[in-house]
Each structure stands twice: as C-alpha cells, then as structure tokens.
Coordinates of C-alpha atoms and ligand atoms in Angstrom, one line a residue:
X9 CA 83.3 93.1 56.2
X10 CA 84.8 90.0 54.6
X11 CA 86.8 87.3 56.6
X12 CA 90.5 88.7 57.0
X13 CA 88.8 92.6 57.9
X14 CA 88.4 94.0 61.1
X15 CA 88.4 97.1 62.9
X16 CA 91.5 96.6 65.1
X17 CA 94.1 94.6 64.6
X18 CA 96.7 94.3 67.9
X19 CA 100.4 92.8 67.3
X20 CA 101.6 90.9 70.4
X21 CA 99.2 89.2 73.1
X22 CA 100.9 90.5 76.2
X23 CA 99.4 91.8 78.6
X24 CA 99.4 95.2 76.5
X25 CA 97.5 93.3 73.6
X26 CA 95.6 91.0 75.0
X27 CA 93.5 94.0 77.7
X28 CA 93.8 95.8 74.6
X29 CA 91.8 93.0 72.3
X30 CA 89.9 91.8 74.9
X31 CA 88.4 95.7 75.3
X32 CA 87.8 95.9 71.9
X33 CA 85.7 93.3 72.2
X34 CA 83.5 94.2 74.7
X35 CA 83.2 97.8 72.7
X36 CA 81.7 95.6 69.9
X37 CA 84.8 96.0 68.1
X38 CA 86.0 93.6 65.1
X39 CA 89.3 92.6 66.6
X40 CA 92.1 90.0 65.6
X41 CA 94.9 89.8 67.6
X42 CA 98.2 88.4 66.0
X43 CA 100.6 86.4 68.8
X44 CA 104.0 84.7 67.3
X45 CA 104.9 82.7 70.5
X46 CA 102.6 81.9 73.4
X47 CA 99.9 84.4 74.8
X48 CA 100.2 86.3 78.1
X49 CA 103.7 87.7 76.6
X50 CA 106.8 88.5 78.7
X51 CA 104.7 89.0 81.8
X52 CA 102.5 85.8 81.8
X53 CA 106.0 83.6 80.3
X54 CA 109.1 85.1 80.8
X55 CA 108.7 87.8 83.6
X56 CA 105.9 89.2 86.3
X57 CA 104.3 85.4 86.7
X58 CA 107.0 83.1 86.5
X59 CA 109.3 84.9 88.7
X60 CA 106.1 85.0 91.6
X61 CA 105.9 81.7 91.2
X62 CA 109.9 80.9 92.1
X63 CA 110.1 84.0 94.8
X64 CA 107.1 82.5 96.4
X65 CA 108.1 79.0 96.9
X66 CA 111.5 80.8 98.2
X67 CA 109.6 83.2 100.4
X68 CA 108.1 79.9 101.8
X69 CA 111.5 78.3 102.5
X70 CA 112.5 81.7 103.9
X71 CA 109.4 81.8 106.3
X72 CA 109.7 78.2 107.7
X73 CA 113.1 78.9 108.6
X74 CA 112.2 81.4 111.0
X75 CA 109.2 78.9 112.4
X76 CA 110.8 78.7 115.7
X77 CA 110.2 82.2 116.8
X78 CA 106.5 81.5 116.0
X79 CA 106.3 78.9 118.4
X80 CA 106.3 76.1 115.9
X81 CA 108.0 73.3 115.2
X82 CA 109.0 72.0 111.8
X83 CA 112.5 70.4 110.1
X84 CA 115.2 72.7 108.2
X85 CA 113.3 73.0 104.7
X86 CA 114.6 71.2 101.7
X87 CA 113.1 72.3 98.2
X88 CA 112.5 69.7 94.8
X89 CA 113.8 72.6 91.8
X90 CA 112.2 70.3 89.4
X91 CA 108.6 70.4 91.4
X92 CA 109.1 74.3 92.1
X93 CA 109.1 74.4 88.5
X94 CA 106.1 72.4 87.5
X95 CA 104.4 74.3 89.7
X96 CA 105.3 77.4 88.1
X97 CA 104.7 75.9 84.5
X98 CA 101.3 74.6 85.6
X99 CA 100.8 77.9 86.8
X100 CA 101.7 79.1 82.9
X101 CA 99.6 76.7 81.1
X102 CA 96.5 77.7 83.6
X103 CA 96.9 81.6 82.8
X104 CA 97.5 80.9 79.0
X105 CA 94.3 78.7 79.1
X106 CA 92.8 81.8 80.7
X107 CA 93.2 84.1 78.2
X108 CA 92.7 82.0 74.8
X109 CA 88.8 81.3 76.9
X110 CA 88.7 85.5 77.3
X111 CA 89.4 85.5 73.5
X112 CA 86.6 82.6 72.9
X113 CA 84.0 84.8 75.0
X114 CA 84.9 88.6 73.6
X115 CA 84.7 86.8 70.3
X116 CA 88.3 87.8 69.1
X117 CA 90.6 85.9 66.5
X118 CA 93.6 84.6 67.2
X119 CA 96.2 84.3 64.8
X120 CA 99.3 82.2 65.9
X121 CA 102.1 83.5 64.2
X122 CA 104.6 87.0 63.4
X123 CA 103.0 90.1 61.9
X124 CA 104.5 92.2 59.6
X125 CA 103.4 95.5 57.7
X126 CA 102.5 95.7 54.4
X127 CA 101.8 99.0 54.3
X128 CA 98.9 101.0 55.7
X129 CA 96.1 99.1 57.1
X130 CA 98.0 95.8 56.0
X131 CA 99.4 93.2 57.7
X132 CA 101.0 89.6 56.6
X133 CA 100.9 87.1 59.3
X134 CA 103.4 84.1 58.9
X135 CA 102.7 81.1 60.8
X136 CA 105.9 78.1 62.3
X137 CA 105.5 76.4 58.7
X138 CA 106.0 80.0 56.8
X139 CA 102.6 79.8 55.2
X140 CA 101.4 83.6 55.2
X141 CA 97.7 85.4 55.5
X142 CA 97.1 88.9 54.6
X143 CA 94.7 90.7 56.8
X144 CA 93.4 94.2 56.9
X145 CA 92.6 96.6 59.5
X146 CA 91.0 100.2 60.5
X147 CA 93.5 100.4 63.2
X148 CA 96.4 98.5 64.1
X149 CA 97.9 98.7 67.8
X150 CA 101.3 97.6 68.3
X151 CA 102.1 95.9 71.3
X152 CA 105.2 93.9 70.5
X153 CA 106.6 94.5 73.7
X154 CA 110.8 94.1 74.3
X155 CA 113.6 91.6 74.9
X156 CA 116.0 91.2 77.7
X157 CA 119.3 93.3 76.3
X158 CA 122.7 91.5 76.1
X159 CA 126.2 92.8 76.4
X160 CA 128.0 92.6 73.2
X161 CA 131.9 91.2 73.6
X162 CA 130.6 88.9 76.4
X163 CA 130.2 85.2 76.0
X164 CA 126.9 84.1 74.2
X165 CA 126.7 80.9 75.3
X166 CA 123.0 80.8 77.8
X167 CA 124.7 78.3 79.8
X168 CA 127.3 80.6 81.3
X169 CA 125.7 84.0 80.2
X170 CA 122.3 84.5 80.0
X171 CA 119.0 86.8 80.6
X172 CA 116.0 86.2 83.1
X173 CA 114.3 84.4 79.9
X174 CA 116.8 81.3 80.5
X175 CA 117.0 81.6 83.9
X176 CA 113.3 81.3 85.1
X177 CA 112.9 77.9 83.4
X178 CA 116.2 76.8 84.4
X179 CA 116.8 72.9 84.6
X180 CA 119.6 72.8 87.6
X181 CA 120.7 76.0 89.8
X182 CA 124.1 77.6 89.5
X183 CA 126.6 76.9 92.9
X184 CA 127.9 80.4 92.0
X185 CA 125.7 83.5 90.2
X186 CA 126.8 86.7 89.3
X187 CA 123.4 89.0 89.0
X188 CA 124.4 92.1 86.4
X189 CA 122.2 94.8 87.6
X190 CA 120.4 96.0 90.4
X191 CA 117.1 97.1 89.7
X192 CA 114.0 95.2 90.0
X193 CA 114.2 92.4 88.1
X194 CA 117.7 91.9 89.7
X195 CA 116.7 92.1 93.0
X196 CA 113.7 89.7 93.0
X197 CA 116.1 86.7 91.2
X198 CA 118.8 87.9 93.7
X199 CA 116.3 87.6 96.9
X200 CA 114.9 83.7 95.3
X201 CA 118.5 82.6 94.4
X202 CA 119.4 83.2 97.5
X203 CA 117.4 81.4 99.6
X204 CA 117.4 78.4 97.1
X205 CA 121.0 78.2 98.4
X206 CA 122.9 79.8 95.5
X207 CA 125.7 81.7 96.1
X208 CA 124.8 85.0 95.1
X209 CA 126.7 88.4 93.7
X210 CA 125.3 91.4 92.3
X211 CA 127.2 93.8 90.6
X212 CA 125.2 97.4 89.9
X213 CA 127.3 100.7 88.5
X214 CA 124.6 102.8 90.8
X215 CA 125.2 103.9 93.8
X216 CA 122.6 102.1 95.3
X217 CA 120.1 98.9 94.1
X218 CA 116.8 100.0 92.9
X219 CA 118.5 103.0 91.3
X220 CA 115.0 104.8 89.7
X221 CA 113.3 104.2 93.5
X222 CA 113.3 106.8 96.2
X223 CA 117.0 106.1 97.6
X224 CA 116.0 104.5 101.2
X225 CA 113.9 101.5 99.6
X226 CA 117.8 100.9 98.1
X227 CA 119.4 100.9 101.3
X228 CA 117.0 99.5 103.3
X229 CA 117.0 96.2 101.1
X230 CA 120.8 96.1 100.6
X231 CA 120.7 96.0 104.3
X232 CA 118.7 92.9 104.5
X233 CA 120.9 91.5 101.3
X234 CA 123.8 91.9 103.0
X235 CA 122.8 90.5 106.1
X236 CA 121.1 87.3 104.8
X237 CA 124.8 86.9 103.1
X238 CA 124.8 88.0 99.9
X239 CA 127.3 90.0 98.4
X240 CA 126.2 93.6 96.9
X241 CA 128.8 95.8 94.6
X242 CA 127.4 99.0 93.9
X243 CA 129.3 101.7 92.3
X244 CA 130.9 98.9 90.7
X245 CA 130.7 97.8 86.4
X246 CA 131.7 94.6 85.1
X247 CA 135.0 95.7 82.9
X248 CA 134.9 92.3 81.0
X249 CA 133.6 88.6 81.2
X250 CA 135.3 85.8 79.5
X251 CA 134.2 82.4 79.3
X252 CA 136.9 80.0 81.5
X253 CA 136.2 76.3 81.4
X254 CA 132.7 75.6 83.0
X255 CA 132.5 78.7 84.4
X256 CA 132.8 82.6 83.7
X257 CA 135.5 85.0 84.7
X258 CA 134.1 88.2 85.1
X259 CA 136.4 91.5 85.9
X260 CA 135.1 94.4 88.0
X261 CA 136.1 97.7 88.7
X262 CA 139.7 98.2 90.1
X263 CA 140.9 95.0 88.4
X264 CA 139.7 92.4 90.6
X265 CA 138.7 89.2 89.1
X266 CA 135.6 87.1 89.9
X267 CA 135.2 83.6 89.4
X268 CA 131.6 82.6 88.8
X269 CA 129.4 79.5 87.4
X270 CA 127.0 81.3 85.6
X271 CA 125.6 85.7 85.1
X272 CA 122.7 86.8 84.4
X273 CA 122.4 90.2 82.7
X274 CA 119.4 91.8 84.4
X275 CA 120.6 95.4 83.1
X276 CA 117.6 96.3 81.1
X277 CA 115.1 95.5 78.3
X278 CA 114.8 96.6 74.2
X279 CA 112.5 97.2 72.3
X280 CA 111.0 94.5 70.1
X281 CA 109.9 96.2 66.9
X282 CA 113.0 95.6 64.4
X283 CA 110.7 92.8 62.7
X284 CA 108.0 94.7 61.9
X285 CA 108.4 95.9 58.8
X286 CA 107.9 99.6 60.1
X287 CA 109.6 101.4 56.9
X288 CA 106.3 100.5 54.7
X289 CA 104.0 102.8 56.8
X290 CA 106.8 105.5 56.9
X291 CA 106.7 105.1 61.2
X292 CA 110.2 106.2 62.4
X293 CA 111.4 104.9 65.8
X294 CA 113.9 106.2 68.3
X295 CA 116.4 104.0 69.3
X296 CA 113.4 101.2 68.4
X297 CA 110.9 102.2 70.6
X298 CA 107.9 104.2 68.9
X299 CA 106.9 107.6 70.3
X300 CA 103.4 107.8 71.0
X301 CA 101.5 110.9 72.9
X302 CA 99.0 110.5 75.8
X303 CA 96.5 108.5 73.2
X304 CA 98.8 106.3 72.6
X305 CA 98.9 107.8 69.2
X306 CA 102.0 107.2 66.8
X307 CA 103.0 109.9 64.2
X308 CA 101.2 107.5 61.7
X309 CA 97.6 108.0 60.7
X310 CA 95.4 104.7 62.5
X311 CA 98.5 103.4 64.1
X312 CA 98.5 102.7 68.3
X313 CA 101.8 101.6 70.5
X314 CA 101.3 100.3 73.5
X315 CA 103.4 98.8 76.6
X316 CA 107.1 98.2 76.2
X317 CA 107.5 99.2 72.6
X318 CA 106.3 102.7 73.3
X319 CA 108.8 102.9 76.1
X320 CA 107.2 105.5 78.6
X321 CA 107.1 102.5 81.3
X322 CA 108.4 98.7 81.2
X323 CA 105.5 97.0 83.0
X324 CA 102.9 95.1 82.8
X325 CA 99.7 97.2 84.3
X326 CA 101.2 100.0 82.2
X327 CA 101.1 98.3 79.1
X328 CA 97.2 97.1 80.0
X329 CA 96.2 100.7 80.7
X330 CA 97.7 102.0 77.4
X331 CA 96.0 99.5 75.8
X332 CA 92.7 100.6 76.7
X333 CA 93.2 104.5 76.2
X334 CA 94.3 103.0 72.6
X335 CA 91.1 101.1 72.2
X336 CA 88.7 104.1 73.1
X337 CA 90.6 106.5 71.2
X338 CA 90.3 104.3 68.3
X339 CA 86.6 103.6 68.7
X340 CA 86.0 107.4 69.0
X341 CA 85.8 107.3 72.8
X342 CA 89.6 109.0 73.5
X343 CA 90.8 110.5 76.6
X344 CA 94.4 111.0 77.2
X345 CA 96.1 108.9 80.3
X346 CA 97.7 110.7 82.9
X347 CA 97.0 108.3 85.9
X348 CA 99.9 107.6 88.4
X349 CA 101.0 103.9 87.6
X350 CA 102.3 101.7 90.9
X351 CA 105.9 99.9 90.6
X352 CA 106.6 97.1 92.7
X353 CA 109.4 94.7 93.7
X354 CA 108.2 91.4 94.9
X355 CA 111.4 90.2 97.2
X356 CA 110.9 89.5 100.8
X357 CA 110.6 92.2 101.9
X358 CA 108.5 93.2 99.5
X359 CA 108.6 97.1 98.0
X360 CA 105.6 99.2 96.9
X361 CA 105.9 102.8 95.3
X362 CA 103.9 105.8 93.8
X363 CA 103.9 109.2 92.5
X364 CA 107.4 110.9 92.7
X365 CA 110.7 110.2 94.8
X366 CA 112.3 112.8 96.7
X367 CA 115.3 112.7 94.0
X368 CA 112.7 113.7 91.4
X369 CA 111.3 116.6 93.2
X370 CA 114.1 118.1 94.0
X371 CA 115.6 118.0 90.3
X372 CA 112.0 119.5 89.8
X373 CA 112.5 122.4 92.4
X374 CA 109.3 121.0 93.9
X375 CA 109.5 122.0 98.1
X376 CA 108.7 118.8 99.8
X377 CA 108.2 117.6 103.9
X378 CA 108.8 113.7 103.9
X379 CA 106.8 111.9 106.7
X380 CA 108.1 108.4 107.6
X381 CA 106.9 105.5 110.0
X382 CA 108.8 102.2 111.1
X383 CA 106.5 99.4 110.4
X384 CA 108.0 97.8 113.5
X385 CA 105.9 100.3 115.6
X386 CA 102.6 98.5 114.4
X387 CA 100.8 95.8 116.4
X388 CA 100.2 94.0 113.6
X389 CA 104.2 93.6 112.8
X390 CA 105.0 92.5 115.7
X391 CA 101.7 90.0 115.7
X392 CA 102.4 88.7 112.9
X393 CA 106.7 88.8 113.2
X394 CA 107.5 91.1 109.9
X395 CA 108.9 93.9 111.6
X396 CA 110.9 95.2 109.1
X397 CA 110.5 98.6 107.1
X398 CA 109.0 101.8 106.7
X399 CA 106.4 103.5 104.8
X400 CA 107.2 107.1 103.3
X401 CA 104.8 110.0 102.4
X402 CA 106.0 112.5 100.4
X403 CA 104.1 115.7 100.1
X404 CA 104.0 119.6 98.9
X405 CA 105.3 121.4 101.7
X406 CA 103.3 124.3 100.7
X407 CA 99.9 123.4 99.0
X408 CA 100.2 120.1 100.6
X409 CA 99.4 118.1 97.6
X410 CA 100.7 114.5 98.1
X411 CA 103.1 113.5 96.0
X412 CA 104.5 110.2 96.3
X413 CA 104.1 106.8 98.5
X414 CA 107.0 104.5 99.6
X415 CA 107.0 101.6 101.6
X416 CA 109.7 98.9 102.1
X417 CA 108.2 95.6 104.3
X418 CA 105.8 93.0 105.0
X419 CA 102.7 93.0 101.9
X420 CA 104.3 96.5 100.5
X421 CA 102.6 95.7 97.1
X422 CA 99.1 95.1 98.7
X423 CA 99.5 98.3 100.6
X424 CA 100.6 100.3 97.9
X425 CA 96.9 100.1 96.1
X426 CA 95.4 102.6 98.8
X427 CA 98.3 105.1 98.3
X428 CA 97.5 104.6 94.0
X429 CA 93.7 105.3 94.7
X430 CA 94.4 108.8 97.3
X431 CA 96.8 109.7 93.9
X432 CA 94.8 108.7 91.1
X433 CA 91.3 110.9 92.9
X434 CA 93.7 113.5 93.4
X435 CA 93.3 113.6 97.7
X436 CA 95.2 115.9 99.4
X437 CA 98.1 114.6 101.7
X438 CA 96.1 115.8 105.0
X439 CA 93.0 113.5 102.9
X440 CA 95.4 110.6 103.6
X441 CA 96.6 111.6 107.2
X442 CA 92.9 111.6 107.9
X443 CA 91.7 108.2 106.5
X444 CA 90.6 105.7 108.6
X445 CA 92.8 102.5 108.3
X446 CA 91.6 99.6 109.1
X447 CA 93.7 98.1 112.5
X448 CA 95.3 96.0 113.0
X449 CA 97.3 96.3 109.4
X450 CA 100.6 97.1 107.8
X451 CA 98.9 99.5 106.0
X452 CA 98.7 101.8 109.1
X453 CA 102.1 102.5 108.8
X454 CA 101.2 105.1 105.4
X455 CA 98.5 106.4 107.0
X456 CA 101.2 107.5 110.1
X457 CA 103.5 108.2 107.6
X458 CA 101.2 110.9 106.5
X459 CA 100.4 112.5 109.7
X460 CA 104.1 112.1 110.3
X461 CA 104.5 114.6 107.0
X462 CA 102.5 116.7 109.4
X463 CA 104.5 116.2 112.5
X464 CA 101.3 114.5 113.7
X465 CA 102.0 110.8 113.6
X466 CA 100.5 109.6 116.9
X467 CA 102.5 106.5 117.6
X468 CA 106.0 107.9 117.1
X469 CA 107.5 109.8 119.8
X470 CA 106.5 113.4 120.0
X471 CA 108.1 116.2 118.3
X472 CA 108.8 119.3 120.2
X473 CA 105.0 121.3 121.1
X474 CA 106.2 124.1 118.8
X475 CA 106.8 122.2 115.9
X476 CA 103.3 120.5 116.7
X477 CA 101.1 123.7 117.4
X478 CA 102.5 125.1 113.7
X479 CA 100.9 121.6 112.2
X480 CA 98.0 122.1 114.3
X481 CA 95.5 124.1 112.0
Ligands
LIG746 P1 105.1 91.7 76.1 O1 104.6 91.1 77.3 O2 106.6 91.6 75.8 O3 104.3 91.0 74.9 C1 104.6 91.2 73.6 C2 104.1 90.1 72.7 O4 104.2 90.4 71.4 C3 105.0 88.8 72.9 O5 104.2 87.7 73.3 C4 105.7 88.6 71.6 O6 105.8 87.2 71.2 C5 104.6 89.3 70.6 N1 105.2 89.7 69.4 C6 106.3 90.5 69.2 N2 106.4 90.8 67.9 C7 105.5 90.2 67.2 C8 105.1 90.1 65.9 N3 105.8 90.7 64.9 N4 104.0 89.3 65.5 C9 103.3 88.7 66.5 N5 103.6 88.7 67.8 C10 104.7 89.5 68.2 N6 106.0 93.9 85.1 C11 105.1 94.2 86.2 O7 104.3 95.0 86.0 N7 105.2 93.4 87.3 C12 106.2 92.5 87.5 O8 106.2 91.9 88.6 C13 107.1 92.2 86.5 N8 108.0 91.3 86.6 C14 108.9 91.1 85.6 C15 109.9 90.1 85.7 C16 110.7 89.8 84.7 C17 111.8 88.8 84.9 C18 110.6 90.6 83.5 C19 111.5 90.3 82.3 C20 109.7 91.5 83.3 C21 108.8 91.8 84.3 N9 107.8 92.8 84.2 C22 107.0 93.0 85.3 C23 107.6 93.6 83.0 C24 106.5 93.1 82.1 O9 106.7 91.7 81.8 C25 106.4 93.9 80.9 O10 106.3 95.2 81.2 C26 105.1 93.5 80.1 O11 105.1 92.1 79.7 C27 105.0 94.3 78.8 O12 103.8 94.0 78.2 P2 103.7 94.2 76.6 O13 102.3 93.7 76.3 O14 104.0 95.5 76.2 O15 104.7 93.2 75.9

C-alpha cells in the first residue's frame, strides 16, 4: 500500500472518530484520521468537557455556600472567571494532548485539515494554507459531527446572540441572560450561570424542561430552578429578538417584552455534512444528517456515519459506540448495535436516565408499574446533606421486564451505570429489586425503587397487606 492508502479513512476526530480510529488501530487496521480544527471535537472543545469544567467550579461555589449546615466555617465564596477558565482550557489542552499520544501509540495519521470527497474511495484533504493531499481509502467513516443551530431573523452578532460554542469560552459574564431552550444543554449553562451570579431566564415552548426525559426529572429540577431564583417560562416561544443598544429585546408569548444583555440559543444542533462534497459518491441525506442502519452502514457501498451526523442520538458515548460497530463491520467483524445508551444532565442536582420514559410506553401501548423512592429516605443523603430527589424504575407490569431507570439527585450520573449494565445483560426488573447495593450509597435508592415497582420497597411506608401478599410470589 503506498503512502496516502489505507484501509479506513475517518472524517472528524470527535469522540465518534477518534474511538473509531483508535479501534482500527488496535484491529491492525491502516487508519488516517482527517480533523479540520482541534481533536476531541464538540465534546472535548465545545460541549461535554468544557461545560464540566464551568458547572464544577459552580457546583463548588454552590456547595461552600451551604458549609454552615456541615458544621464548617468558611467566608461567602468569590470566583476569578478568568482562572475558572484557565482551568478549564488547561483542562482542553491536557485531553487534546491525550489523544494526539493515543494516535502516536495505535499508529494512526493525522491529517490537520477539511476532507472532502472525490468520489468513491477518494478524499482531498485541504490544510489552513489551502495546499490539498489526495488520499485513498477501503472504507471511509464519516464522523463530522453537528453545529449548534441559529435562529434565522434574529441578530447575528455573538456578542448579544450566541450558541454554547461562544459562550463556554466567554471572556466577561452577562448581568442579564436569556437561555433559549430547555433541554440539557440549557439546563446545565442555566444551573452554572446561575450560581456565577448571572441573572438567569430560560425560555422553553415545552411544557416542561428536559422535554425528551421522563416528565418528573422536568419538574423536579424546575422546582429547584425556581427556588434558587431563576426564572423558568415554559409553554412559552420567543416571538422575536431585536438587537437594542448593548443589549437584546426579546418578545415572548402574549406580547410581553424582555429586556436582556445577552441569549443563548441552546434549542438544538445540525448536522455538519453540507461541506463534504456528498453528491460525488451519490450519498443523499435527509435534512443533512445521513441514514445509516444498525451497522452504521450508509446506502453507499464502503461508506460508515457515525455520531451526530447520523442523527439517531446527539452524544458523545453514542457517537463512540457507533464508531466501533463501524470499525468491526468494516474489518469483517460486524454485529449490529442495539445496546441501551445512558443520557445525563450534569447540573446540581445532577440527572441520570435509561431505557424508556413512561411517555414512551404509553405511546407504545406498553403496560407499565412505576416504582419510585425519595433519596431523602437514605442514610447516606442525609450523611452526606444531598437529600434531594428520587430514583424511578420503570417496568413490564406483566412479564416484568425492566424498562427504564430515572433518577434526579446527588451523583445521578454515577448511579445511573448500574441501571445501564441490569439493561444492557437484559436482567429482569425483580433481578434489580434483588441486587445487593452496596450501603451506605445513593445508589440504594434504585434498588428500592425496584422493589417499590413491586410494592416491596422496605424503607417506604407499607402498602396495604393485600396489595403486598399479590407481590409476594
Ligand atoms: P463532533 O464531536 O462534533 O466532532 C466532529 C469533528 O469533525 C469536529 O472536530 C469537526 O471539526 C470535524 N470535521 C467536521 N467536518 C470535517 C471535515 N470536512 N474535514 C475534517 N474534519 C471535519 N454529550 C454527552 O454525551 N455528554 C455531555 O455531557 C455532553 N455535553 C454537551 C454540552 C454541550 C454544550 C454540547 C454542545 C454538546 C454536548 N454533548 C454531550 C454532545 C456531544 O458533544 C456530541 O454528541 C459529540 O461531540 C458528537 O461526537 P461526534 O464525534 O459525532 O462529532
């Protein structure tokens, strides 16, 4: 195989590409990986790490405020933006540094710069200065992942509109922020901005926050929103935004009119794909994210999608796992993926959720029993002063299969792992009422929550002995 040849090829070094290259590798795969902007993606630059890195310097702030109740004694907290964010950068530079060693040791080539088609099996690469390389490939994967999507008709300038790519690296907060859009990525700048002492607003058409989420998680963390003072619309749209002077006016449903310093449009993500030159291997996409089946398979011959472009689910462990199934497909070791994928929201309190809501099994006709358990019953809650929330087990009220986990509170997205593994081996719902937890933990509460679905749970008060002695097998 001569120089520019290799066996896989992978567009975009997120965290969809880079798994995906880095498992090539270790199959003994020849494997060039083509990145236009820095590696680790969205997730490692402009999303998953980023964002932990602000929350947790927030979370921080948060917990030291509440250092009284604990017994100790510390001053109000005051926060340096410009050191919380050299942390986070040196955070960046560490993981990038990470990966480009990965790379050196799976013996994969980097090429810095935007890949294009050329037809089948053929890619251009153009590098900063313009000055293009052809290279060819067995199999090319495309993992070019999405943008954050903008509102046309609303003003353009980042300074007073912009999208979470501006704002985790801004310079100087906002006094006043407008947060388009409840859902996750919403949520976790709304919970940060918050406690950096930002005046916060969000603004979601829903009904609730965290609209694709089993409907309590929602409520539950409004709740705490609301309570730490932020101000939560829901069933409310932004009609129309109009830059005025330094600021932004921004009018809502039933005409009123907000004045704001700055929004940010957390209202979804597209798919990056228009730039690769898709027409000259004849691969249609729909609405520009590109179909794929459970092998990650496009509708062209040799040709993978992976992560965000494909569009089956916008995060980062996703996009990893598809890039695997498309590496052992392509090397003649294919299986398709079918494996439950966690989502998780990293405010305080943090969420963690699995397998389906109680929404989606009911569109499905699916007959469900919903166990629940306050975390505030646990020991360890009240040991360690996180009493908030409740874990949720969802499961086949006939064949007792479990179906989904849900749990709002105090290391949700630690917790959440067990509930993945009892879905991904396929245990039953009683197989989860019956493990043993280790005590004192948070993660008790799912393991009540379960025998709960059973009218079992022994720390909640007792149900009536009938509805007992019908759970008692
Ligand atoms: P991306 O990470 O978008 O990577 C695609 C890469 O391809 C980019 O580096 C891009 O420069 C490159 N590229 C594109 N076109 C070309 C081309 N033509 N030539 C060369 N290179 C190209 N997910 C989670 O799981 N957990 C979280 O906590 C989480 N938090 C998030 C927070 C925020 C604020 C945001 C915005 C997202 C978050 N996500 C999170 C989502 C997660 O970042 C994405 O799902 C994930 O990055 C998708 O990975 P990917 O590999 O498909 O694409």
């Amino acid at each position: 195989m001569s120089d520019n040849q290799y066996d896989i090829a992978v567009i975009g070094a997120g965290p969809g590409g880079y798994v995906a290259a880095l498992k090539a590798g270790q199959m003994g795969a020849k494997v060039a990986v083509i990145e236009k902007h820095h590696l680790g993606g969205t997730c490692l630059n402009y999303g998953c790490i980023p964002s932990k890195a602000l929350l947790a310097s927030a979370e921080l702030m948060h917990k030291i405020n509440s250092a009284s109740s604990y017994g100790v004694t510390v001053g109000a907290p005051s926060f340096d933006w410009t050191a919380i964010q050299k942390r986070k950068d040196k955070v960046l530079t560490k993981l990038r540094g990470g990966i480009k060693g990965l790379f050196g040791a799976r013996k994969v080539t980097l090429y810095t710069g935007s890949a294009q088609f050329d037809g089948p099996g053929k890619l251009t690469v153009t590098d900063a200065k313009g000055k293009t390389e052809a290279i060819t490939a067995k199999k090319v994967i495309i993992a070019s992942g999405s943008v954050p999507a903008r509102i046309p008709g609303w003003p353009t300038d980042p300074n007073l509109v912009c999208t979470s790519d501006e704002a985790l690296h801004w310079d100087a907060l906002p006094q006043r922020l407008m947060i388009v859009g409840g859902g996750v990525i919403g949520c976790e700048f709304a919970c940060m901005m918050h406690e950096y002492g930002v005046q916060v607003t969000v603004v979601e058409m829903m009904p609730e926050l965290l609209p694709e989420m089993e409907p309590a998680l929602g409520q539950a963390l409004r709740q705490v929103f609301i309570k730490r003072g932020m101000q939560i619309l829901t069933n409310v749209k932004v009609e129309d935004m109009t830059a005025a002077g330094a600021g932004v006016k921004a009018t809502i449903s039933g005409g009123t009119v907000l004045e704001i310093d700055k929004v940010l449009v957390a209202t979804g993500r597209r798919p990056n794909t228009a730039d690769l030159n898709l027409g000259s291997i004849g691969l249609d996409t729909d609405r520009g994210f590109i179909r794929v089946n459970n092998r990650m398979q496009s509708t062209v011959n040799d040709v993978y999608c992976i992560g965000d472009a494909n569009g089956q689910c916008l995060l980062a462990h996703a996009a990893s796992a598809h890039g695997i199934t498309a590496v052992e497909d392509a090397l003649g070791h294919g299986k398709d993926f079918d494996l439950p994928i966690p989502g998780a929201v990293y405010t305080f309190p943090e969420i963690g959720s699995v397998g389906m809501t109680s929404v989606q099994a009911a569109k499905q006709g699916i007959p469900i029993k919903i166990g629940n358990f306050p975390i505030g019953f646990l020991g360890k809650a009240m040991a360690v002063g996180e009493e908030f929330g409740f874990a949720q087990v969802i499961r086949h009220r006939e064949d007792e299969s479990l179906l989904g986990i849900h749990v709002i509170g105090h290391n949700a997205t630690e917790i959440i792992e067990a509930g993945t593994a009892m879905l991904t081996t396929k245990a039953s719902s009683r197989d989860l009422a019956e493990m043993v937890f280790a005590h004192p933990t948070i993660g008790e509460a799912v393991k009540e929550a379960a025998e709960d679905a059973f009218d079992q749970a022994l720390h909640s008060p007792p149900k009536s002995v009938a509805t007992l002695m019908a759970a008692v097998k």
